[in-house]
Tab-separated table of C-alpha atoms in Angstrom:
chain	number	residue	atom	x	y	z
A	126	MET	CA	32.471	80.176	-50.768
A	127	THR	CA	32.563	78.717	-54.261
A	128	THR	CA	29.332	78.943	-56.265
A	129	TYR	CA	28.309	75.871	-58.264
A	130	THR	CA	25.893	75.694	-61.142
A	131	LYS	CA	25.394	71.953	-60.806
A	132	ALA	CA	25.437	69.231	-58.163
A	133	ASN	CA	25.818	65.466	-58.550
A	134	GLY	CA	23.170	63.071	-57.225
A	135	LEU	CA	25.483	60.034	-57.627
A	136	ASP	CA	23.281	58.505	-60.304
A	137	LEU	CA	24.195	54.844	-60.825
A	138	ARG	CA	22.357	54.687	-64.157
A	139	GLN	CA	24.490	57.404	-65.698
A	140	TRP	CA	27.585	55.479	-64.625
A	141	LEU	CA	26.199	52.232	-66.067
A	142	ALA	CA	25.483	53.917	-69.404
A	143	ASP	CA	29.068	55.174	-69.483
A	144	ILE	CA	30.710	51.819	-68.764
A	145	ASP	CA	28.300	50.024	-71.101
A	146	ALA	CA	29.486	52.305	-73.902
A	147	ARG	CA	33.032	51.238	-72.995
A	148	LYS	CA	32.008	47.560	-73.246
A	149	GLN	CA	32.603	47.111	-69.518
A	150	LEU	CA	29.143	45.773	-68.582
A	151	LYS	CA	27.637	42.329	-69.025
A	152	GLN	CA	23.918	41.570	-68.568
A	153	VAL	CA	23.009	38.320	-66.776
A	154	SER	CA	19.438	36.998	-66.911
A	155	GLY	CA	17.830	34.391	-64.674
A	156	ALA	CA	20.434	33.852	-61.909
A	157	ASP	CA	18.893	32.918	-58.546
A	158	TRP	CA	19.503	35.153	-55.512
A	159	ASN	CA	20.043	31.972	-53.496
A	160	LEU	CA	23.801	31.257	-53.940
A	161	GLU	CA	23.816	31.200	-57.740
A	162	LEU	CA	24.170	34.948	-58.224
A	163	GLY	CA	26.981	35.093	-55.659
A	164	ALA	CA	28.869	32.176	-57.207
A	165	ILE	CA	28.705	33.755	-60.669
A	166	ALA	CA	30.046	37.053	-59.339
A	167	GLU	CA	32.795	35.284	-57.381
A	168	LEU	CA	34.008	33.309	-60.381
A	169	ASN	CA	33.771	36.380	-62.599
A	170	VAL	CA	36.279	38.433	-60.577
A	171	LYS	CA	38.847	35.628	-60.879
A	172	LYS	CA	39.038	36.229	-64.636
A	173	ALA	CA	41.928	38.233	-66.083
A	174	ASP	CA	39.708	41.172	-67.052
A	175	PRO	CA	36.308	40.843	-65.378
A	176	LYS	CA	33.367	42.930	-66.547
A	177	ALA	CA	30.756	44.424	-64.221
A	178	LEU	CA	27.691	42.163	-63.981
A	179	LEU	CA	24.089	43.407	-63.965
A	180	PHE	CA	21.693	40.638	-62.901
A	181	ASP	CA	18.051	40.802	-63.998
A	182	ASP	CA	15.064	38.427	-64.187
A	183	ILE	CA	15.965	37.096	-60.745
A	184	PRO	CA	13.554	34.256	-59.810
A	185	GLY	CA	10.879	35.406	-57.380
A	186	TYR	CA	11.279	39.100	-58.233
A	187	PRO	CA	9.781	41.377	-60.874
A	188	ALA	CA	11.816	41.994	-64.005
A	189	GLY	CA	13.825	45.158	-63.468
A	190	HIS	CA	14.558	44.479	-59.789
A	191	ARG	CA	18.265	44.093	-60.408
A	192	VAL	CA	21.576	43.411	-58.637
A	193	LEU	CA	24.873	44.926	-59.788
A	194	ALA	CA	28.219	43.344	-58.841
A	195	CYS	CA	31.922	43.498	-59.744
A	196	THR	CA	31.906	47.279	-60.253
A	197	THR	CA	35.482	48.023	-59.119
A	198	SER	CA	37.238	44.858	-60.272
A	199	ASN	CA	39.356	46.194	-63.148
A	200	ALA	CA	41.549	49.210	-63.914
A	201	VAL	CA	39.306	50.825	-66.544
A	202	ARG	CA	36.216	50.966	-64.325
A	203	LEU	CA	38.090	51.974	-61.183
A	204	ALA	CA	39.754	54.864	-63.027
A	205	ASN	CA	36.316	55.862	-64.305
A	206	ILE	CA	34.827	55.717	-60.801
A	207	LEU	CA	37.624	57.891	-59.375
A	208	ARG	CA	37.395	60.323	-62.328
A	209	LEU	CA	41.061	59.770	-63.253
A	210	GLY	CA	40.567	59.689	-67.020
A	211	GLU	CA	42.079	57.175	-69.425
A	212	ILE	CA	44.755	54.869	-67.994
A	213	ASP	CA	47.219	52.303	-69.303
A	214	GLY	CA	47.045	49.419	-66.815
A	215	HIS	CA	47.081	49.279	-63.046
A	216	GLN	CA	50.544	50.788	-62.481
A	217	ASP	CA	49.468	53.846	-64.466
A	218	LEU	CA	46.330	53.933	-62.331
A	219	VAL	CA	48.432	53.833	-59.144
A	220	ALA	CA	50.664	56.603	-60.497
A	221	LYS	CA	47.674	58.837	-61.304
A	222	LEU	CA	46.179	58.181	-57.882
A	223	ARG	CA	49.349	59.115	-55.982
A	224	GLY	CA	48.929	62.337	-54.047
A	225	ARG	CA	45.251	62.631	-54.949
A	226	PRO	CA	43.874	61.565	-51.530
A	227	SER	CA	45.725	64.390	-49.764
A	228	THR	CA	44.481	66.862	-52.379
A	229	TRP	CA	40.910	65.626	-52.001
A	230	LYS	CA	41.145	65.929	-48.215
A	231	SER	CA	42.474	69.484	-48.428
A	232	ARG	CA	39.642	70.546	-50.761
A	233	ALA	CA	36.797	68.692	-49.058
A	234	ALA	CA	35.694	71.646	-46.928
A	235	ASP	CA	34.784	73.530	-50.120
A	236	TYR	CA	32.252	70.900	-51.187
A	237	ASP	CA	29.419	70.773	-48.677
A	238	PRO	CA	26.518	68.659	-50.015
A	239	VAL	CA	23.624	70.551	-51.589
A	240	GLU	CA	20.140	69.790	-50.217
A	241	VAL	CA	17.205	69.555	-52.633
A	242	ASP	CA	13.511	68.791	-52.135
A	243	SER	CA	13.137	65.919	-54.580
A	244	GLY	CA	15.017	63.390	-56.655
A	245	PRO	CA	14.646	59.992	-58.358
A	246	VAL	CA	15.100	58.146	-55.048
A	247	LEU	CA	11.724	59.528	-53.923
A	248	GLU	CA	9.788	57.932	-56.796
A	249	HIS	CA	8.470	55.334	-54.328
A	250	VAL	CA	8.202	55.808	-50.544
A	251	VAL	CA	7.051	52.921	-48.334
A	252	ALA	CA	6.131	53.281	-44.654
A	253	GLY	CA	4.574	51.421	-41.736
A	254	GLU	CA	3.270	47.900	-42.278
A	255	ASP	CA	4.213	48.061	-45.964
A	256	VAL	CA	7.934	48.140	-45.146
A	257	ASP	CA	9.546	44.904	-46.351
A	258	VAL	CA	13.242	44.785	-47.187
A	259	ALA	CA	12.725	41.370	-48.807
A	260	ALA	CA	11.057	43.229	-51.688
A	261	PHE	CA	14.581	43.550	-53.074
A	262	PRO	CA	16.639	40.557	-54.267
A	263	ALA	CA	19.290	40.565	-51.540
A	264	PRO	CA	21.563	37.607	-52.276
A	265	LEU	CA	22.629	34.746	-50.082
A	266	TRP	CA	26.187	35.203	-51.309
A	267	HIS	CA	27.862	32.058	-49.896
A	268	GLU	CA	26.739	28.744	-48.400
A	269	LYS	CA	28.042	29.454	-44.892
A	270	ASP	CA	26.710	33.003	-44.588
A	271	GLY	CA	24.433	33.635	-41.639
A	272	GLY	CA	21.722	35.148	-43.817
A	273	ARG	CA	20.929	37.319	-46.806
A	274	TYR	CA	23.093	40.442	-46.961
A	275	ILE	CA	21.280	43.391	-48.471
A	276	GLY	CA	24.138	45.748	-47.602
A	277	THR	CA	27.625	45.029	-48.977
A	278	GLY	CA	28.298	47.732	-51.592
A	279	CYS	CA	26.377	50.183	-49.445
A	280	MET	CA	26.726	53.556	-47.719
A	281	VAL	CA	25.577	53.744	-44.096
A	282	VAL	CA	24.676	57.337	-43.199
A	283	THR	CA	24.721	58.243	-39.497
A	284	ARG	CA	24.906	61.386	-37.340
A	285	ASP	CA	26.953	62.333	-34.298
A	286	LEU	CA	25.118	62.869	-31.008
A	287	ASP	CA	26.654	66.179	-29.964
A	288	SER	CA	27.660	67.776	-33.258
A	289	ASP	CA	26.390	68.143	-36.823
A	290	TRP	CA	28.930	65.645	-38.182
A	291	VAL	CA	27.352	63.222	-40.650
A	292	ASN	CA	29.398	60.078	-41.278
A	293	VAL	CA	29.052	57.792	-44.283
A	294	GLY	CA	30.634	54.360	-43.857
A	295	THR	CA	30.491	50.977	-45.551
A	296	TYR	CA	29.310	48.373	-43.030
A	297	ARG	CA	27.664	45.054	-43.740
A	298	VAL	CA	23.890	44.775	-43.377
A	299	MET	CA	22.054	41.455	-42.880
A	300	ILE	CA	18.297	40.956	-43.164
A	301	HIS	CA	16.609	39.695	-39.964
A	302	ASP	CA	12.990	40.090	-41.057
A	303	ARG	CA	10.790	42.422	-43.098
A	304	ASN	CA	11.650	45.582	-41.114
A	305	HIS	CA	14.792	44.709	-39.152
A	306	VAL	CA	18.389	44.449	-40.316
A	307	GLY	CA	21.632	43.762	-38.488
A	308	LEU	CA	24.323	46.456	-38.802
A	309	ASP	CA	27.881	45.280	-38.151
A	310	MET	CA	30.350	48.099	-37.425
A	311	ILE	CA	33.923	47.371	-36.360
A	312	PRO	CA	34.730	49.003	-32.987
A	313	GLY	CA	36.658	52.214	-33.461
A	314	LYS	CA	35.205	52.985	-36.873
A	315	HIS	CA	33.492	56.350	-37.079
A	316	GLY	CA	29.973	54.932	-37.316
A	317	ALA	CA	30.609	52.741	-34.271
A	318	ILE	CA	31.914	55.730	-32.296
A	319	GLN	CA	28.737	57.657	-33.090
A	320	TYR	CA	26.607	54.630	-32.174
A	321	ASP	CA	28.383	54.218	-28.825
A	322	LYS	CA	27.717	57.864	-27.958
A	323	HIS	CA	23.991	57.419	-28.563
A	324	MET	CA	23.839	54.196	-26.556
A	325	ALA	CA	25.694	55.770	-23.604
A	326	ALA	CA	23.105	58.577	-23.610
A	327	GLY	CA	20.225	56.089	-23.913
A	328	LYS	CA	19.076	57.577	-27.212
A	329	PRO	CA	18.105	55.856	-30.482
A	330	PHE	CA	20.728	55.980	-33.219
A	331	PRO	CA	19.587	57.382	-36.608
A	332	VAL	CA	20.549	55.306	-39.657
A	333	ALA	CA	19.933	55.638	-43.420
A	334	ILE	CA	21.427	52.899	-45.596
A	335	VAL	CA	22.028	53.635	-49.281
A	336	LEU	CA	21.833	50.319	-51.142
A	337	GLY	CA	22.783	51.571	-54.591
A	338	CYS	CA	24.248	54.678	-56.207
A	339	ASP	CA	27.291	55.654	-58.289
A	340	PRO	CA	29.982	53.236	-56.969
A	341	LEU	CA	32.177	56.217	-56.108
A	342	GLY	CA	29.911	56.445	-53.048
A	343	TYR	CA	30.684	53.085	-51.483
A	344	THR	CA	34.300	53.182	-52.693
A	345	ILE	CA	34.966	56.318	-50.637
A	346	SER	CA	32.750	55.408	-47.691
A	347	GLY	CA	34.865	52.253	-47.387
A	348	ILE	CA	38.191	54.065	-46.879
A	349	GLU	CA	39.569	56.054	-43.969
A	350	VAL	CA	38.832	59.775	-44.094
A	351	PRO	CA	39.684	62.102	-41.192
A	352	TYR	CA	37.568	61.987	-38.040
A	353	GLY	CA	34.841	64.627	-38.240
A	354	MET	CA	34.921	64.922	-42.048
A	355	CYS	CA	31.817	63.953	-43.999
A	356	GLU	CA	32.438	61.591	-46.878
A	357	TYR	CA	30.023	63.605	-49.019
A	358	ASN	CA	32.534	66.470	-48.900
A	359	TYR	CA	35.368	64.144	-49.890
A	360	ILE	CA	33.312	62.753	-52.781
A	361	GLY	CA	32.475	66.303	-53.855
A	362	ALA	CA	36.205	67.119	-53.991
A	363	ILE	CA	36.762	64.139	-56.321
A	364	LEU	CA	33.860	65.170	-58.553
A	365	GLY	CA	34.684	68.852	-58.500
A	366	GLN	CA	31.026	69.467	-57.649
A	367	PRO	CA	28.971	68.915	-54.508
A	368	VAL	CA	26.825	65.870	-53.852
A	369	GLU	CA	23.089	66.523	-54.181
A	370	VAL	CA	21.112	65.079	-51.249
A	371	VAL	CA	17.556	64.786	-49.967
A	372	ARG	CA	16.553	64.442	-46.320
A	373	GLY	CA	15.004	61.304	-44.874
A	374	GLN	CA	11.452	61.728	-43.551
A	375	VAL	CA	12.195	59.872	-40.310
A	376	THR	CA	15.731	60.756	-39.234
A	377	GLY	CA	16.465	63.830	-41.328
A	378	LEU	CA	19.671	62.204	-42.528
A	379	PRO	CA	20.898	63.226	-46.001
A	380	PHE	CA	21.271	60.687	-48.800
A	381	PRO	CA	22.013	61.027	-52.542
A	382	SER	CA	19.064	62.322	-54.525
A	383	ALA	CA	19.573	59.767	-57.310
A	384	ALA	CA	20.156	56.751	-55.045
A	385	GLU	CA	18.502	53.498	-56.130
A	386	ILE	CA	17.285	52.222	-52.739
A	387	VAL	CA	17.523	53.715	-49.238
A	388	ILE	CA	16.270	52.147	-46.013
A	389	GLU	CA	15.885	54.416	-42.975
A	390	GLY	CA	15.262	53.888	-39.287
A	391	TRP	CA	16.721	53.646	-35.788
A	392	ALA	CA	18.984	51.391	-33.767
A	393	HIS	CA	17.426	51.437	-30.303
A	394	PRO	CA	19.388	51.058	-27.047
A	395	GLY	CA	19.732	47.416	-26.041
A	396	ASP	CA	18.378	46.071	-29.333
A	397	LEU	CA	21.084	43.577	-30.323
A	398	LYS	CA	20.876	40.279	-32.173
A	399	GLU	CA	23.126	37.578	-33.524
A	400	GLU	CA	24.490	38.578	-36.927
A	401	GLY	CA	26.592	36.598	-39.380
A	402	PRO	CA	28.774	34.811	-39.924
A	403	PHE	CA	29.978	36.591	-43.028
A	404	GLY	CA	33.343	36.420	-44.761
A	405	GLU	CA	36.121	38.949	-44.268
A	406	PHE	CA	38.436	40.675	-46.761
A	407	HIS	CA	41.203	38.100	-46.215
A	408	GLY	CA	38.979	35.232	-47.327
A	409	TYR	CA	37.994	33.617	-44.031
A	410	TYR	CA	34.975	33.612	-41.772
A	411	PRO	CA	35.573	35.132	-38.326
A	412	GLY	CA	36.156	32.799	-35.409
A	413	LYS	CA	32.666	32.998	-33.942
A	414	GLN	CA	29.264	34.496	-34.576
A	415	GLY	CA	28.622	37.760	-32.744
A	416	VAL	CA	25.841	40.197	-31.948
A	417	SER	CA	25.314	43.516	-33.698
A	418	PRO	CA	22.911	46.454	-33.429
A	419	VAL	CA	19.474	45.933	-34.940
A	420	VAL	CA	18.070	48.731	-37.095
A	421	THR	CA	14.263	48.998	-37.177
A	422	ILE	CA	13.323	50.199	-40.656
A	423	GLU	CA	10.534	52.799	-40.808
A	424	ARG	CA	10.887	54.014	-44.396
A	425	ILE	CA	12.053	52.618	-47.719
A	426	TYR	CA	12.757	54.918	-50.659
A	427	TYR	CA	13.435	53.527	-54.115
A	428	ARG	CA	13.450	54.215	-57.824
A	429	SER	CA	11.369	52.342	-60.363
A	430	GLN	CA	13.216	49.185	-61.441
A	431	PRO	CA	15.716	49.549	-58.573
A	432	ILE	CA	19.305	48.303	-58.672
A	433	LEU	CA	20.871	46.798	-55.549
A	434	LEU	CA	24.660	47.273	-55.522
A	435	GLY	CA	26.563	44.286	-54.125
A	436	SER	CA	30.232	43.979	-53.194
A	437	PRO	CA	30.757	41.001	-50.872
A	438	PRO	CA	34.073	39.906	-49.338
A	439	ALA	CA	35.421	36.450	-50.132
A	440	LYS	CA	38.692	34.626	-50.728
A	441	PRO	CA	40.759	37.059	-52.856
A	442	PRO	CA	40.424	38.126	-55.529
A	443	ASN	CA	36.974	39.219	-54.435
A	444	ASP	CA	34.518	41.866	-55.605
A	445	TYR	CA	36.417	44.840	-54.176
A	446	SER	CA	39.960	43.543	-53.598
A	447	TYR	CA	41.310	45.155	-56.777
A	448	SER	CA	40.164	48.636	-55.755
A	449	LYS	CA	41.714	48.193	-52.307
A	450	ALA	CA	44.978	47.007	-53.887
A	451	VAL	CA	45.205	50.061	-56.147
A	452	MET	CA	44.345	52.622	-53.491
A	453	ARG	CA	46.608	51.116	-50.816
A	454	SER	CA	49.480	50.785	-53.310
A	455	ALA	CA	49.298	54.515	-54.035
A	456	LEU	CA	49.214	55.345	-50.319
A	457	LEU	CA	52.174	53.047	-49.603
A	458	MET	CA	54.169	54.600	-52.433
A	459	ASP	CA	53.559	58.058	-50.986
A	460	ALA	CA	54.494	56.835	-47.490
A	461	LEU	CA	57.797	55.343	-48.626
A	462	GLN	CA	58.816	58.503	-50.423
A	463	ALA	CA	57.735	60.673	-47.493
A	464	GLY	CA	59.846	58.405	-45.258
A	465	GLY	CA	62.951	59.194	-47.273
A	466	VAL	CA	63.361	56.022	-49.321
A	467	PRO	CA	64.884	57.061	-52.682
A	468	ASP	CA	64.357	55.558	-56.123
A	469	VAL	CA	61.157	53.672	-55.335
A	470	GLN	CA	59.966	52.401	-58.707
A	471	ALA	CA	56.576	50.867	-57.860
A	472	VAL	CA	54.557	49.328	-55.026
A	473	TRP	CA	51.808	46.730	-55.120
A	474	ALA	CA	49.588	45.673	-52.215
A	475	HIS	CA	48.582	42.231	-53.451
A	476	GLU	CA	44.967	41.123	-53.516
A	477	ILE	CA	45.999	37.716	-52.167
A	478	GLY	CA	46.700	39.418	-48.854
A	479	GLY	CA	43.606	41.573	-48.905
A	480	ALA	CA	45.846	44.522	-49.918
A	481	ARG	CA	47.361	44.421	-46.413
A	482	MET	CA	49.196	41.189	-45.675
A	483	PHE	CA	51.519	40.754	-48.713
A	484	ASN	CA	53.075	43.895	-50.166
A	485	VAL	CA	55.902	44.289	-52.694
A	486	VAL	CA	58.118	47.260	-53.544
A	487	SER	CA	60.610	47.574	-56.389
A	488	ILE	CA	63.610	49.875	-56.002
A	489	LYS	CA	66.741	50.857	-57.875
A	490	GLN	CA	69.437	50.073	-55.292
A	491	ARG	CA	71.595	53.050	-54.437
A	492	TYR	CA	73.491	52.061	-51.270
A	493	PRO	CA	74.043	49.189	-48.812
A	494	GLY	CA	70.911	48.606	-46.724
A	495	HIS	CA	68.594	50.357	-49.179
A	496	ALA	CA	66.481	47.232	-49.697
A	497	ARG	CA	66.084	46.552	-45.961
A	498	GLN	CA	65.164	50.191	-45.355
A	499	ALA	CA	62.393	49.990	-47.937
A	500	GLY	CA	61.095	46.665	-46.624
A	501	HIS	CA	60.946	47.627	-42.966
A	502	LEU	CA	59.243	50.933	-43.728
A	503	LEU	CA	56.741	49.147	-45.971
A	504	LEU	CA	55.802	46.930	-43.006
A	505	ASN	CA	55.610	49.631	-40.357
A	506	CYS	CA	54.633	52.957	-41.919
A	507	GLY	CA	51.320	54.391	-40.798
A	508	VAL	CA	49.305	53.096	-43.735
A	509	GLY	CA	51.115	49.726	-43.846
A	510	ALA	CA	51.399	48.560	-40.227
A	511	TYR	CA	47.887	47.202	-39.611
A	512	MET	CA	47.784	43.439	-40.320
A	513	SER	CA	50.889	43.550	-42.541
A	514	ARG	CA	52.789	40.253	-42.621
A	515	TRP	CA	55.112	40.001	-45.636
A	516	ALA	CA	57.093	42.773	-47.331
A	517	VAL	CA	59.085	41.749	-50.393
A	518	VAL	CA	61.689	44.070	-51.914
A	519	VAL	CA	62.720	43.509	-55.546
A	520	ASP	CA	64.925	45.220	-58.105
A	521	GLU	CA	63.665	47.667	-60.726
A	522	ASP	CA	63.504	44.973	-63.427
A	523	ILE	CA	60.709	43.174	-61.503
A	524	ASP	CA	57.057	44.216	-61.726
A	525	PRO	CA	55.847	44.106	-58.099
A	526	ALA	CA	52.276	43.385	-59.261
A	527	ASN	CA	53.376	40.297	-61.212
A	528	LEU	CA	53.464	37.482	-58.685
A	529	GLN	CA	55.272	35.197	-61.134
A	530	GLU	CA	58.133	37.690	-61.421
A	531	VAL	CA	58.145	38.442	-57.698
A	532	MET	CA	58.431	34.811	-56.678
A	533	TRP	CA	61.093	34.224	-59.353
A	534	ALA	CA	63.113	36.964	-57.663
A	535	VAL	CA	62.483	35.420	-54.233
A	536	ALA	CA	63.565	32.002	-55.528
A	537	THR	CA	66.709	33.177	-57.331
A	538	ARG	CA	67.917	36.346	-55.567
A	539	SER	CA	67.266	35.740	-51.877
A	540	ASP	CA	69.060	33.461	-49.436
A	541	PRO	CA	66.721	32.359	-46.614
A	542	GLU	CA	69.386	32.590	-43.899
A	543	ARG	CA	70.653	36.020	-44.911
A	544	ASP	CA	67.725	37.772	-46.595
A	545	ILE	CA	64.720	37.310	-44.303
A	546	ASP	CA	64.315	39.706	-41.366
A	547	ILE	CA	61.708	38.932	-38.695
A	548	VAL	CA	59.907	41.700	-36.803
A	549	ARG	CA	58.343	40.464	-33.573
A	550	ARG	CA	55.342	41.866	-31.689
A	551	GLY	CA	54.212	44.053	-34.589
A	552	MET	CA	50.782	45.597	-35.071
A	553	GLY	CA	48.205	42.868	-35.640
A	554	SER	CA	44.451	42.380	-35.363
A	555	ARG	CA	41.901	40.052	-33.835
A	556	ASN	CA	40.555	39.864	-37.390
A	557	ASP	CA	43.691	37.933	-38.398
A	558	PRO	CA	42.782	34.304	-39.249
A	559	LEU	CA	45.927	33.256	-37.337
A	560	PHE	CA	44.742	35.018	-34.169
A	561	VAL	CA	43.297	31.726	-32.918
A	562	THR	CA	46.894	30.410	-32.698
A	563	PHE	CA	48.294	33.346	-30.723
A	564	ASP	CA	49.425	32.691	-27.155
A	565	THR	CA	47.961	35.993	-25.981
A	566	ASP	CA	44.739	37.941	-26.333
A	567	THR	CA	46.790	40.964	-27.345
A	568	PRO	CA	46.828	41.162	-31.157
A	569	PHE	CA	50.564	41.299	-31.797
A	570	ASN	CA	51.830	39.528	-34.879
A	571	SER	CA	55.213	38.837	-36.397
A	572	LYS	CA	56.187	40.304	-39.757
A	573	ALA	CA	58.900	39.506	-42.278
A	574	VAL	CA	60.965	41.405	-44.822
A	575	ILE	CA	62.209	39.334	-47.754
A	576	ASP	CA	65.091	41.037	-49.508
A	577	ALA	CA	64.711	39.593	-53.010
A	578	CYS	CA	67.046	42.121	-54.615
A	579	ARG	CA	70.356	41.103	-56.122
A	580	PRO	CA	72.923	41.332	-53.284
A	581	TYR	CA	74.220	44.890	-53.293
A	582	ASP	CA	77.825	43.854	-52.639
A	583	TYR	CA	77.741	41.490	-55.643
A	584	LEU	CA	75.819	43.605	-58.151
A	585	THR	CA	78.629	43.707	-60.704
A	586	ARG	CA	79.139	39.951	-60.529
A	587	PHE	CA	75.514	38.813	-60.382
A	588	PRO	CA	74.477	36.788	-63.472
A	589	GLU	CA	72.645	38.521	-66.315
A	590	VAL	CA	68.964	37.714	-66.885
A	591	ALA	CA	68.249	35.463	-69.862
A	592	GLU	CA	65.370	37.212	-71.591
A	593	ALA	CA	64.591	39.598	-74.425
A	594	SER	CA	65.203	43.233	-73.540
A	595	LYS	CA	62.211	45.354	-72.515
A	596	SER	CA	62.507	47.370	-75.737
A	597	LEU	CA	62.603	44.223	-77.887
A	598	GLN	CA	59.602	42.798	-76.015
A	599	ALA	CA	57.627	46.018	-76.626
A	600	ALA	CA	58.511	46.111	-80.329
A	601	THR	CA	57.623	42.440	-80.709
A	602	ARG	CA	54.240	42.881	-79.030
A	603	GLN	CA	53.469	45.851	-81.254
A	604	LYS	CA	54.284	43.947	-84.428
A	605	TRP	CA	53.047	40.488	-83.450
A	606	GLY	CA	50.168	41.332	-81.132
A	607	HIS	CA	47.721	39.527	-83.439
A	608	ILE	CA	49.566	36.307	-82.546
A	609	LEU	CA	50.515	36.970	-78.919
A	610	ASP	CA	47.147	38.307	-77.797
A	611	GLU	CA	45.092	35.402	-79.099
């Protein structure tokens, strides 16, 4: 077993100091938790290079009770979160990320979390009648939301019934009243599997919800890690040092020692309540309001001047869509190469499709059928099949992340009759906004490959592109950047 001299408590304030030094943080004073804060954050992420926003002086709350949003919405901060070092744009970020998830998985077993007796999260402990989750400025993010969501950029810590497996997932958390919150977990997710086991045995389900820490925490708890693996181990593999945790007084569940706010309690058998509606990653509200488990909060732990970390879904681009696009692009790139597709230049899972529904790959064509091979595998590989709808294949001169270039290739290099392949009865989801139009309750959906490459059999005769060469463009930007970047 490896011996470590130091563990990492996932301290959000250290991360904020780092990105502030990089001029990646903007302070916002006086925004109201009721819709205004959410609207500011939503408009911010639609900018070309959005900064992280730290909201303070929120009406109705003490100064220092803050909300942080937009943490993962650009390449510089996401690379910093994932400890990937300096990067040169999002394609460089994707390239550096490729292969890392498999390495992190393989090393995770070496990074069990380290338990300690104290930490900043224990500065204030509230119990009994003093428990009130409304003490923190949970936003009403959008007008049509079913309530105030205190948990969006959160980590939900749970434990298996018949093993020592601790799971850490990102599930939305809505305030019902001072000591009850609704916990929405998609069926089949690891937290939901653990919950179902407890309910079948008639036992209360232990829950600790981390409402703020280093954003690496919620970034990793929001992706798929292998069944039975604890996300703390995975995070430790990224950090190269274990996560430092303390134990909750009620459930015994571990949570980061430097967390900002943690709420702890139990979901009791049969305790369900209407929750939502709340938006989804694709930008729509679900078809109908549902019921979710209710967690009765028995303890609240928090630091002085606590920071609530928010990351709500909305019409893309949203708070976390960029991070999903980068991570899924790297996984898709690896999948295509593992599937035997040669000369893949780049992949981009576009934010407009929630990093699932509209994906583009650029290739250097080597043989007849190469483009169709890449497109069909992009739609139906393991990481790409769920809710995929459009796969566009372009030549190597097209940046797959640049929608202007992609659609120019679609408009000028593809023939609708010849270059669109339809896949019927593919893998879909009831979460698809089009599901209401399906003729069946089974979530099949059709998919399409658009071959927007120059026709392989006419490559030598296809017209030349009328533009400055890439080398001339680069030299011009270097010399005339003071004009072009204004």
